[in-house]
mmCIF file of C-alpha atoms and ligand atoms in Angstrom:
data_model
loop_
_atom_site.group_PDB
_atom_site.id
_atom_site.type_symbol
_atom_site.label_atom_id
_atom_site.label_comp_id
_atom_site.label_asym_id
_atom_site.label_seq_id
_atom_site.Cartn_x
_atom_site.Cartn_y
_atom_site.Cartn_z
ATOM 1 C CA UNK Q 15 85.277 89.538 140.033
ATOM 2 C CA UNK Q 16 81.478 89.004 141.617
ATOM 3 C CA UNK Q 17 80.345 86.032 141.105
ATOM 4 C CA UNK Q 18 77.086 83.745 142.613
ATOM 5 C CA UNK Q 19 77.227 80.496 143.878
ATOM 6 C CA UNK Q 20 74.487 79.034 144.085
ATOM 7 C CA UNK Q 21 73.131 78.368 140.450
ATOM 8 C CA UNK Q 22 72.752 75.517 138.340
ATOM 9 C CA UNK Q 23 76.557 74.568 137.380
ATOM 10 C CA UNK Q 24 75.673 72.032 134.556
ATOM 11 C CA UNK Q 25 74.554 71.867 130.589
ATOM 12 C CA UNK Q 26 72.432 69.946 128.454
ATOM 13 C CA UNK Q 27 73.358 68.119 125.532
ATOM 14 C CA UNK Q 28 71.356 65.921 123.277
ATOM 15 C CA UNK Q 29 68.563 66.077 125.292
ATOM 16 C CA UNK Q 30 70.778 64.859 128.968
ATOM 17 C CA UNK Q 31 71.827 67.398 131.582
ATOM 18 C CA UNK Q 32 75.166 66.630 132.918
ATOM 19 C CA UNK Q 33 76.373 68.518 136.462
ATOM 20 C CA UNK Q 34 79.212 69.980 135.766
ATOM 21 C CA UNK Q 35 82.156 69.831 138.842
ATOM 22 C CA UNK Q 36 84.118 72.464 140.067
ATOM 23 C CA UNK Q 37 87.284 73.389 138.503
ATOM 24 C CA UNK Q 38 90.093 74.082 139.954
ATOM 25 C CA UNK Q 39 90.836 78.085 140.138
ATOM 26 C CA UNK Q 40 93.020 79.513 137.499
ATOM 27 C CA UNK Q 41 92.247 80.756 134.209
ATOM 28 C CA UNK Q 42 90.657 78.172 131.507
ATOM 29 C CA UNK Q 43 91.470 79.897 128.050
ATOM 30 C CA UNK Q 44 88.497 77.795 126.275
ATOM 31 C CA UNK Q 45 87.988 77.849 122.304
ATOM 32 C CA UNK Q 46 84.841 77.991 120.820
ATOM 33 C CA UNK Q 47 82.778 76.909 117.374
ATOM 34 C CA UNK Q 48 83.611 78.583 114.383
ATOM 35 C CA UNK Q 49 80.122 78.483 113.048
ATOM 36 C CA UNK Q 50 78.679 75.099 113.979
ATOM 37 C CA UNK Q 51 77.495 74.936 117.575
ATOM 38 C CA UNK Q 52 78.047 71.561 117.408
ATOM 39 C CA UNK Q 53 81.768 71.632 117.625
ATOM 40 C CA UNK Q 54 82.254 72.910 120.784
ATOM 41 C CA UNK Q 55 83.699 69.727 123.459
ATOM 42 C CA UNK Q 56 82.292 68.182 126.616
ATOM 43 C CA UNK Q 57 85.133 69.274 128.214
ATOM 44 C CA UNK Q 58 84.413 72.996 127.490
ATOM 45 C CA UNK Q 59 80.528 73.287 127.910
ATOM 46 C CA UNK Q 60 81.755 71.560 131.725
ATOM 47 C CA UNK Q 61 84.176 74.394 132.291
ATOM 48 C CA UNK Q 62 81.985 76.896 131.097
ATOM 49 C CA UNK Q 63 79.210 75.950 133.250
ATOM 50 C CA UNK Q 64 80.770 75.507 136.244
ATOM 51 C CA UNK Q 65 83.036 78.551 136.000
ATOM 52 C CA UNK Q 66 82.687 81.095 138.480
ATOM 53 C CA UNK Q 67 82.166 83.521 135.442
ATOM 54 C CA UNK Q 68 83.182 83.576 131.624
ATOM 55 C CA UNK Q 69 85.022 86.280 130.530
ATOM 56 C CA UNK Q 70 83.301 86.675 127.186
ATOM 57 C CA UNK Q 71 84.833 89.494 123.807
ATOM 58 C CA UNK Q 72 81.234 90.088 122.916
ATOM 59 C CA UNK Q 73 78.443 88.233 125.794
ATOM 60 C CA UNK Q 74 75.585 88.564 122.934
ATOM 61 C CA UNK Q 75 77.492 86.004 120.786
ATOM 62 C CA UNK Q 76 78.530 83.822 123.826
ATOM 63 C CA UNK Q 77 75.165 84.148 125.282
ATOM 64 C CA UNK Q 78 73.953 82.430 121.984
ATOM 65 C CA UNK Q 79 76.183 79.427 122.690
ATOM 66 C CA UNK Q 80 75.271 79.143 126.732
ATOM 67 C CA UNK Q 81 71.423 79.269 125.485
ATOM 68 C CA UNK Q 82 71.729 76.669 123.052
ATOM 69 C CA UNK Q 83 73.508 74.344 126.328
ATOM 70 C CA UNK Q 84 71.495 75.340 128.656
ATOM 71 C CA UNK Q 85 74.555 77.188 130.630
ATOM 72 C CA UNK Q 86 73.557 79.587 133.284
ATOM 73 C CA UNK Q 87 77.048 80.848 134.364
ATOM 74 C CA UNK Q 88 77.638 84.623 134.572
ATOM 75 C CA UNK Q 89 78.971 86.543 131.329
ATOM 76 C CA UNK Q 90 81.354 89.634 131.708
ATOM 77 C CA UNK Q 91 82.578 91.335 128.540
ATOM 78 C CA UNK Q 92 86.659 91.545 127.868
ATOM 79 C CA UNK Q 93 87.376 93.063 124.931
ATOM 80 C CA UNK Q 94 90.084 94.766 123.533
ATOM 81 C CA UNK Q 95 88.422 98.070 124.408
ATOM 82 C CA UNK Q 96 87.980 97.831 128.262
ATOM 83 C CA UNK Q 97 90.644 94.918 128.745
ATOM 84 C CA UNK Q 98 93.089 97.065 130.352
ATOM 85 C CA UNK Q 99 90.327 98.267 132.744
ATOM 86 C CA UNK Q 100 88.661 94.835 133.643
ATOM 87 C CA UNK Q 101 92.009 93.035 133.679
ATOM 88 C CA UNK Q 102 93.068 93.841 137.616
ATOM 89 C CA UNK Q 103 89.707 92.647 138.598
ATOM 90 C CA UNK Q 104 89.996 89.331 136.619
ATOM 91 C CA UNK Q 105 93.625 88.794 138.078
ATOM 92 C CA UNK Q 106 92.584 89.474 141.435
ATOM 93 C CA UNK Q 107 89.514 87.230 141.626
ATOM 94 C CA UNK Q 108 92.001 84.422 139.748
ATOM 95 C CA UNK Q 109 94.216 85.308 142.622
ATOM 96 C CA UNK Q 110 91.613 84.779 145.563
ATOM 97 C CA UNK Q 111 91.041 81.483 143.945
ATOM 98 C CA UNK Q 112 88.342 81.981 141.259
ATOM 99 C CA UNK Q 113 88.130 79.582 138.406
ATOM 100 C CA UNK Q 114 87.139 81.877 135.320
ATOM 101 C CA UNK Q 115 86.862 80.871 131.507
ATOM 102 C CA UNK Q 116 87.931 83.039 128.818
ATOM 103 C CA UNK Q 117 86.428 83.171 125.273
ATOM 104 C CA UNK Q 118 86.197 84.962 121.859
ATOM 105 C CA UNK Q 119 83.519 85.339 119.540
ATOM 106 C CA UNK Q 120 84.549 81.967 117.602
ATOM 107 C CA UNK Q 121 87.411 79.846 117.576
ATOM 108 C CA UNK Q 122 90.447 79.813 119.845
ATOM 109 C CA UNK Q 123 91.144 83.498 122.001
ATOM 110 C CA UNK Q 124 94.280 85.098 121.803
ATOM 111 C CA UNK Q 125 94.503 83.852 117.722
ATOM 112 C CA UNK Q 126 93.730 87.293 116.260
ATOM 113 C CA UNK Q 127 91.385 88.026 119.608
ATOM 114 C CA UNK Q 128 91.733 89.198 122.885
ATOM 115 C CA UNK Q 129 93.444 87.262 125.866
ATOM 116 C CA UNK Q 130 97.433 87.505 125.034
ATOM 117 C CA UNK Q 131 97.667 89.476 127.654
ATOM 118 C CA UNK Q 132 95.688 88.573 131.090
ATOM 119 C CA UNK Q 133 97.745 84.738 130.133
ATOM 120 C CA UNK Q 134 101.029 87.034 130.734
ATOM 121 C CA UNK Q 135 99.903 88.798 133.263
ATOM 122 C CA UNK Q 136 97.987 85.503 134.811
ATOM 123 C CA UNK Q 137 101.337 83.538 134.301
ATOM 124 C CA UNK Q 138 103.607 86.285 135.741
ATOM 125 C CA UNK Q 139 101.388 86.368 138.578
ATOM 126 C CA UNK Q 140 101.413 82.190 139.411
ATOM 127 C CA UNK Q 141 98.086 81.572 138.195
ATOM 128 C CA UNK Q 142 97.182 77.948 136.842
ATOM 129 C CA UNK Q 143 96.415 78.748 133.116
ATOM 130 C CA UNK Q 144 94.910 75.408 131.385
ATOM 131 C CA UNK Q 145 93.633 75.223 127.727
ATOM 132 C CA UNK Q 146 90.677 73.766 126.448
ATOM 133 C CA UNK Q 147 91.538 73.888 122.940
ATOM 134 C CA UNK Q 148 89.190 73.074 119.723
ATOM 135 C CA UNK Q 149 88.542 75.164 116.788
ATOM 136 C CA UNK Q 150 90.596 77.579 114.825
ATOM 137 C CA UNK Q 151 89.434 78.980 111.206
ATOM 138 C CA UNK Q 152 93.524 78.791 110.620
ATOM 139 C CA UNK Q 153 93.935 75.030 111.032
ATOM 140 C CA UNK Q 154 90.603 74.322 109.985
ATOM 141 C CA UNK Q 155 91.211 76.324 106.393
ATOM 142 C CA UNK Q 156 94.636 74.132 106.441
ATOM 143 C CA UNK Q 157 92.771 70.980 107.134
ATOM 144 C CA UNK Q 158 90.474 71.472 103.412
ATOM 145 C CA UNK Q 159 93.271 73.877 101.379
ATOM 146 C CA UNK Q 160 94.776 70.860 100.184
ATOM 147 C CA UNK Q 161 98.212 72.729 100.642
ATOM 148 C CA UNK Q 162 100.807 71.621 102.268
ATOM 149 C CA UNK Q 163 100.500 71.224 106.135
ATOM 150 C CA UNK Q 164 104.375 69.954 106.897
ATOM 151 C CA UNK Q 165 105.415 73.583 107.930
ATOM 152 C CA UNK Q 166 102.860 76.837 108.538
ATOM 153 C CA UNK Q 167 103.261 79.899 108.746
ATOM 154 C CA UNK Q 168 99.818 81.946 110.645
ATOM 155 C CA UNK Q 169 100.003 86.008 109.117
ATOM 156 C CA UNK Q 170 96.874 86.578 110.897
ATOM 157 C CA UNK Q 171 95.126 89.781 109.116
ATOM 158 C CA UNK Q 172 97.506 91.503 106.401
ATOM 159 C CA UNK Q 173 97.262 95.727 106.734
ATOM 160 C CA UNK Q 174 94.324 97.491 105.566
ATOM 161 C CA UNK Q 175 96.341 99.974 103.609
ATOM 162 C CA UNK Q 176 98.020 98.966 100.215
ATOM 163 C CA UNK Q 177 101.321 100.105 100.733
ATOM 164 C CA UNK Q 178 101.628 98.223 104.402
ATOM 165 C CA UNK Q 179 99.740 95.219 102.910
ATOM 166 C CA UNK Q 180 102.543 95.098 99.748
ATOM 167 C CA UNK Q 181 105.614 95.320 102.053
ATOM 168 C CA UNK Q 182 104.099 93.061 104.507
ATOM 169 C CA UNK Q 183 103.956 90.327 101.705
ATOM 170 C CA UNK Q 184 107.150 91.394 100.105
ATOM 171 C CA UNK Q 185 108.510 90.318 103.651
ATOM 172 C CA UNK Q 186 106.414 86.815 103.290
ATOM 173 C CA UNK Q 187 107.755 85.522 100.141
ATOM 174 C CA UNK Q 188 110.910 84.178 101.679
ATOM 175 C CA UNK Q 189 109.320 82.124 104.128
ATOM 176 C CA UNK Q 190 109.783 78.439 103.184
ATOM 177 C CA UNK Q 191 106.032 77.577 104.695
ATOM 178 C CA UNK Q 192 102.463 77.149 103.418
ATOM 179 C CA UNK Q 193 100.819 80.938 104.849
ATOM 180 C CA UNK Q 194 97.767 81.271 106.339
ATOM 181 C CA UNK Q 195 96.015 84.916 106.366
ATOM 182 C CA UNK Q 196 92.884 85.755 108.010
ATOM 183 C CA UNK Q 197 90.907 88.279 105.386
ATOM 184 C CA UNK Q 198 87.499 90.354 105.334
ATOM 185 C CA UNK Q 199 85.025 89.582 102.302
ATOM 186 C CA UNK Q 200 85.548 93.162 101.439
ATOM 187 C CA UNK Q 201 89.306 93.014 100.775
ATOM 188 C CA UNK Q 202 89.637 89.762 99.666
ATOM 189 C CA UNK Q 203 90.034 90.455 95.963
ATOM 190 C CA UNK Q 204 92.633 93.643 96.565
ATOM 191 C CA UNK Q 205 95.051 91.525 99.397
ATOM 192 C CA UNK Q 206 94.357 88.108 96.693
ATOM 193 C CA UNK Q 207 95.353 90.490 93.811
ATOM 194 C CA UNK Q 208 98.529 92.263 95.731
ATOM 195 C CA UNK Q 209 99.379 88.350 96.810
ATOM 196 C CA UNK Q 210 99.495 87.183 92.932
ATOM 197 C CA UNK Q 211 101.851 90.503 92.508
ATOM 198 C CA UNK Q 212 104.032 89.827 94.976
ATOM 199 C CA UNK Q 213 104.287 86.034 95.468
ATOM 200 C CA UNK Q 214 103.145 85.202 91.572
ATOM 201 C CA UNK Q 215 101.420 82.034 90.646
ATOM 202 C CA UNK Q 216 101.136 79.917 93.714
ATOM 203 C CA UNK Q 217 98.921 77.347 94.581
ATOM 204 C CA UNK Q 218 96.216 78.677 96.804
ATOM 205 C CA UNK Q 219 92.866 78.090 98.136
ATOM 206 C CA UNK Q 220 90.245 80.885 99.419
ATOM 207 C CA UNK Q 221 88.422 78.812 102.693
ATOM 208 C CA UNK Q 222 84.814 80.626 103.139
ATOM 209 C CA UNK Q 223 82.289 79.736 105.627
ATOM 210 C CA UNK Q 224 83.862 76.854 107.417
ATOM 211 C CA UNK Q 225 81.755 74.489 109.404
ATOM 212 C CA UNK Q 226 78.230 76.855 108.447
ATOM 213 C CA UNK Q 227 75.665 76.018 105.734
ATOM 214 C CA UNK Q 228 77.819 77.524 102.984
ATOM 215 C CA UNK Q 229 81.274 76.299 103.567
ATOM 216 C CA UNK Q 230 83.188 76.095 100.560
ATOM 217 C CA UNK Q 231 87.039 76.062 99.721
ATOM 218 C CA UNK Q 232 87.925 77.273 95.713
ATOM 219 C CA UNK Q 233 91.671 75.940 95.130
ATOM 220 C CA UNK Q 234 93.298 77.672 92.117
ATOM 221 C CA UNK Q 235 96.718 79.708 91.764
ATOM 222 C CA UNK Q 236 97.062 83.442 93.577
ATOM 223 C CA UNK Q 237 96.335 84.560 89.945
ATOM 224 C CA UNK Q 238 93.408 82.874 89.013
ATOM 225 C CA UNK Q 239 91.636 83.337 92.417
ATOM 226 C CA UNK Q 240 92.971 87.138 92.142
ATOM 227 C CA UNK Q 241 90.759 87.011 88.873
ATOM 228 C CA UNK Q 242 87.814 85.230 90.219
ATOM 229 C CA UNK Q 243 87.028 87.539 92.931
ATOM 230 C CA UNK Q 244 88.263 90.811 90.945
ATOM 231 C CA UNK Q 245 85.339 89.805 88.863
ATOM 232 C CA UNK Q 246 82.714 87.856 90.940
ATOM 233 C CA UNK Q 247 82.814 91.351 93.866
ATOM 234 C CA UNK Q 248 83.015 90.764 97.729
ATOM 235 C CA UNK Q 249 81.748 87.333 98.889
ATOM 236 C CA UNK Q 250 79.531 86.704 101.578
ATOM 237 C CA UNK Q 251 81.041 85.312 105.331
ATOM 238 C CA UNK Q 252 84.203 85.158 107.084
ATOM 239 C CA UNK Q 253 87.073 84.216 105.026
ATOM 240 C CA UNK Q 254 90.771 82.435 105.823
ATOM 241 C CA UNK Q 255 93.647 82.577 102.424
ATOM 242 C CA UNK Q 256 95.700 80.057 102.447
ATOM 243 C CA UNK Q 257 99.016 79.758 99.982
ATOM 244 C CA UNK Q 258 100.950 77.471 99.157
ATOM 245 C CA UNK Q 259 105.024 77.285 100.057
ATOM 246 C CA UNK Q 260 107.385 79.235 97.161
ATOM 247 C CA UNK Q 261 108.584 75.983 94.924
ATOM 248 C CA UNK Q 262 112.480 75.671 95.162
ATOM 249 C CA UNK Q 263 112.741 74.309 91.978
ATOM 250 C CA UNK Q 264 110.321 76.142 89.562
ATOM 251 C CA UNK Q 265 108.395 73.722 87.847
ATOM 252 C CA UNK Q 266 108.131 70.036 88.542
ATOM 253 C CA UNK Q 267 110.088 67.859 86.056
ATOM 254 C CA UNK Q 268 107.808 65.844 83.886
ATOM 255 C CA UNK Q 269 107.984 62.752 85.727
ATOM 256 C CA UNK Q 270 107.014 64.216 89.014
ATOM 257 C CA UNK Q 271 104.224 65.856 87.968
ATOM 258 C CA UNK Q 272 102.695 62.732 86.224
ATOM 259 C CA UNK Q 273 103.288 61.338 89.846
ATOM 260 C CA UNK Q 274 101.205 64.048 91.288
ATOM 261 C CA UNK Q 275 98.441 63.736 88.123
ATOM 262 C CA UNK Q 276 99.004 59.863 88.672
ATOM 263 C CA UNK Q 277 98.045 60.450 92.857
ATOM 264 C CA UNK Q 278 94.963 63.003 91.851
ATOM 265 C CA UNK Q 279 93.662 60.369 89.753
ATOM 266 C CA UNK Q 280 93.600 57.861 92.172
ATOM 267 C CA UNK Q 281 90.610 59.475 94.006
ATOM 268 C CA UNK Q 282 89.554 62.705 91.888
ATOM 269 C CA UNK Q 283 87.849 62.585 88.071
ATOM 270 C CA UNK Q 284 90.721 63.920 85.635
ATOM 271 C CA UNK Q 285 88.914 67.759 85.872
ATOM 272 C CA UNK Q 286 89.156 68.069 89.621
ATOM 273 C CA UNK Q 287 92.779 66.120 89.696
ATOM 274 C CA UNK Q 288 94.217 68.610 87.002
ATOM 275 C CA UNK Q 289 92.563 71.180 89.339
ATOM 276 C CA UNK Q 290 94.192 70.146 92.388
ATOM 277 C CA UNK Q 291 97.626 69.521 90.605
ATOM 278 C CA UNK Q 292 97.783 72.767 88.902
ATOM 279 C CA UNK Q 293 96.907 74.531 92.012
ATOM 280 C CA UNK Q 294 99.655 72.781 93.561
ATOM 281 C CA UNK Q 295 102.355 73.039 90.903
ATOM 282 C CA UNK Q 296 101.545 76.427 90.356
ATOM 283 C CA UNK Q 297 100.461 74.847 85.966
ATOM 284 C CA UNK Q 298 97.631 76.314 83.737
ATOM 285 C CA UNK Q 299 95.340 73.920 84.493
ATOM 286 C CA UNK Q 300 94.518 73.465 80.824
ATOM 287 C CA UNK Q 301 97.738 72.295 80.235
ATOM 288 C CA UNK Q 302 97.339 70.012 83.579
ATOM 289 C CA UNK Q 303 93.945 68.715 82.145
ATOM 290 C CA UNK Q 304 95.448 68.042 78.937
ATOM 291 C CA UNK Q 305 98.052 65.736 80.570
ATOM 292 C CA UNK Q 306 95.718 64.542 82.784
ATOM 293 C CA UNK Q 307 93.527 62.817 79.966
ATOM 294 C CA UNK Q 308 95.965 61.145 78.296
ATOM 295 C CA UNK Q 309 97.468 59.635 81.744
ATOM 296 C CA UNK Q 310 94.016 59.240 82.901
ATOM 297 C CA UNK Q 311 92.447 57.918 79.683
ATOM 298 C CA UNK Q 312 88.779 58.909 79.365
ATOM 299 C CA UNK Q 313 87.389 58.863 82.784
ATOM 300 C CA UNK Q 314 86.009 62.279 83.549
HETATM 301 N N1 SAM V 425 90.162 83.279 117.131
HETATM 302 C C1 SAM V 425 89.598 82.905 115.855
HETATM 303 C C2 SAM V 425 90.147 81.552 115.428
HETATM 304 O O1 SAM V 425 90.589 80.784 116.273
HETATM 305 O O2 SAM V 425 90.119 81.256 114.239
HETATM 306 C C3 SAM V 425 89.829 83.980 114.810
HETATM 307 C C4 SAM V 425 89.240 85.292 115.153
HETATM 308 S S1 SAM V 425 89.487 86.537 113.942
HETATM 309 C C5 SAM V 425 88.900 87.952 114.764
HETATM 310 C C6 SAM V 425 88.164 86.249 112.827
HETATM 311 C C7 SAM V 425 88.641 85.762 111.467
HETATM 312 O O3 SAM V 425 88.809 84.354 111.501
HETATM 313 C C8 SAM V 425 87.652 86.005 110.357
HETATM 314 O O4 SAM V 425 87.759 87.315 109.835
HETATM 315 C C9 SAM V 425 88.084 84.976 109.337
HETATM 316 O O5 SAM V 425 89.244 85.397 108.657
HETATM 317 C C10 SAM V 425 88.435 83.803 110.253
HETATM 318 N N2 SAM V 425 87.254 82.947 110.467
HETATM 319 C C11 SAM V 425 86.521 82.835 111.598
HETATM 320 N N3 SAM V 425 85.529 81.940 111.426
HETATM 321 C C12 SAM V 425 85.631 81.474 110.158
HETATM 322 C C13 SAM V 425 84.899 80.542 109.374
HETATM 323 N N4 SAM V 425 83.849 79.887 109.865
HETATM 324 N N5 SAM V 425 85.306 80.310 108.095
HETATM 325 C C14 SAM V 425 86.367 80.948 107.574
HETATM 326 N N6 SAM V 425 87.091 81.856 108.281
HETATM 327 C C15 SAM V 425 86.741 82.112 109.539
#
């Protein structure tokens, strides 16, 4: 890998430049912002300006990041199309002692982007591999699903094709975990429709747009949100599903879910608690509202 040495190695943040210090060589596998510039670390704008190069899956996107810090170090594109090509070079400047930066587009590489293998092939070979880790759609979709978050399961995109898609889920509804699926806005409504089919009613929640100007999360069952976007069309932006574990036991018994109306209530008015619980008991959320009032009394 050519690199130069004698640019600027630092960034500016908030209006202060900061020198950044050499690392030491090996390969920094560095995640990015998901949409907000503003969520990328200290510790990564450092490494990316003082790297001897970033190895970037598209440089127009990272470029837009470097610009916005003020980071002058050199950009060369690794992408799943000429990673097999540019890979010797990048192990062979790693091993003559370069420090070099990997990223994706947004969010953390190697999570449904390139990088699994030059960390193989960078481990196999000795190479220092350190992680600068941050964002990721997957946890951040957990973080506002308001799912459970005790045991996850990351599908990463289902199949294109029906038929793959259906037995790919068919082989998901055992697993005893909240599931988080990556999804394009012009699938969602077929992969949320073949999820109601083939997991039924679970709680779920559609995360759109995280961290930009239109991030929203719609909680509802499979079915409902299967219905929503059958009949709202495509959506705009980048899109994670998340959905809820199977229940064990079927429906809550009635004391439990007063508990969970009981909880809701505490901080939500008695339409966006009977939301939440019915998304999370899997309930009509009429018949959740219902309850709901009469626990809640008349506070809306
Ligand atoms: N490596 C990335 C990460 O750590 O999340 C994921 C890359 S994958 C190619 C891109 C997918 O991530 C999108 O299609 C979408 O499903 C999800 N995604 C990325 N940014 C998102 C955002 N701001 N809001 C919701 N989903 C997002």
């Amino acid at each position: 890998m050519t690199t130069t040495t004698t640019r600027p190695r630092g960034f500016s943040a908030r209006g202060t430049r900061v020198e950044a210090a050499p690392p030491a060589p090996g390969l920094y596998v560095v995640a990015t912002p998901i949409g907000n510039l503003g969520d990328v670390s200290l510790r990564a704008l450092a490494t990316l300006a003082a790297a001897d190069a970033i190895l970037a899956e598209d440089t127009r996107v990272t470029r837009k990041l470097l610009d916005r810090y003020d980071i002058s170090a050199p950009l060369v594109a690794y992408h799943e199309h000429n990673a097999a090509e540019v890979r010797p070079r990048v192990l062979a400047g790693l091993a003559a002692g370069q420090a070099l930066a990997l990223v994706s587009d947004a969010g953390t590489p190697l999570v449904s982007d390139p990088g699994y293998k030059l960390v193989v092939e960078a481990a196999a070979a000795g190479i220092a591999v350190f992680t600068l880790p941050g964002p990721c759609a997957a946890i951040a979709a957990l973080t506002t699903a308001a799912l459970p978050t005790d045991r996850f399961f990351f599908e990463g995109f289902l199949p294109a094709k029906a038929a793959a898609r259906r037995e790919r889920i068919a082989a998901l509804r055992a697993i005893p975990a909240t599931l988080v699926v990556y999804e394009a806005p012009s699938r969602l409504a077929e992969s949320l429709a073949d999820l109601a089919a083939g997991l039924g009613p679970r709680p779920a929640a559609v995360a759109r747009e995280l961290t930009k100007l239109h991030e929203e999360t719609r909680r509802a069952t499979l079915v409902e949100l299967a219905q929503h976007y059958g009949a709202a069309g495509a959506p705009k932006g980048e899109i994670v599903v998340v959905v809820g574990p199977p229940q064990a036991a079927g429906r809550p018994e009635a004391s439990a879910l007063d508990a969970m109306i009981l909880d809701a209530l505490a901080g939500l008015s008695v339409k966006d608690a009977a939301a939440v619980v019915a998304a999370k008991a899997g309930l009509p959320r009429r018949e959740v509202y219902a309850r709901a009032l009469k626990l809640g009394g008349s506070r809306k």
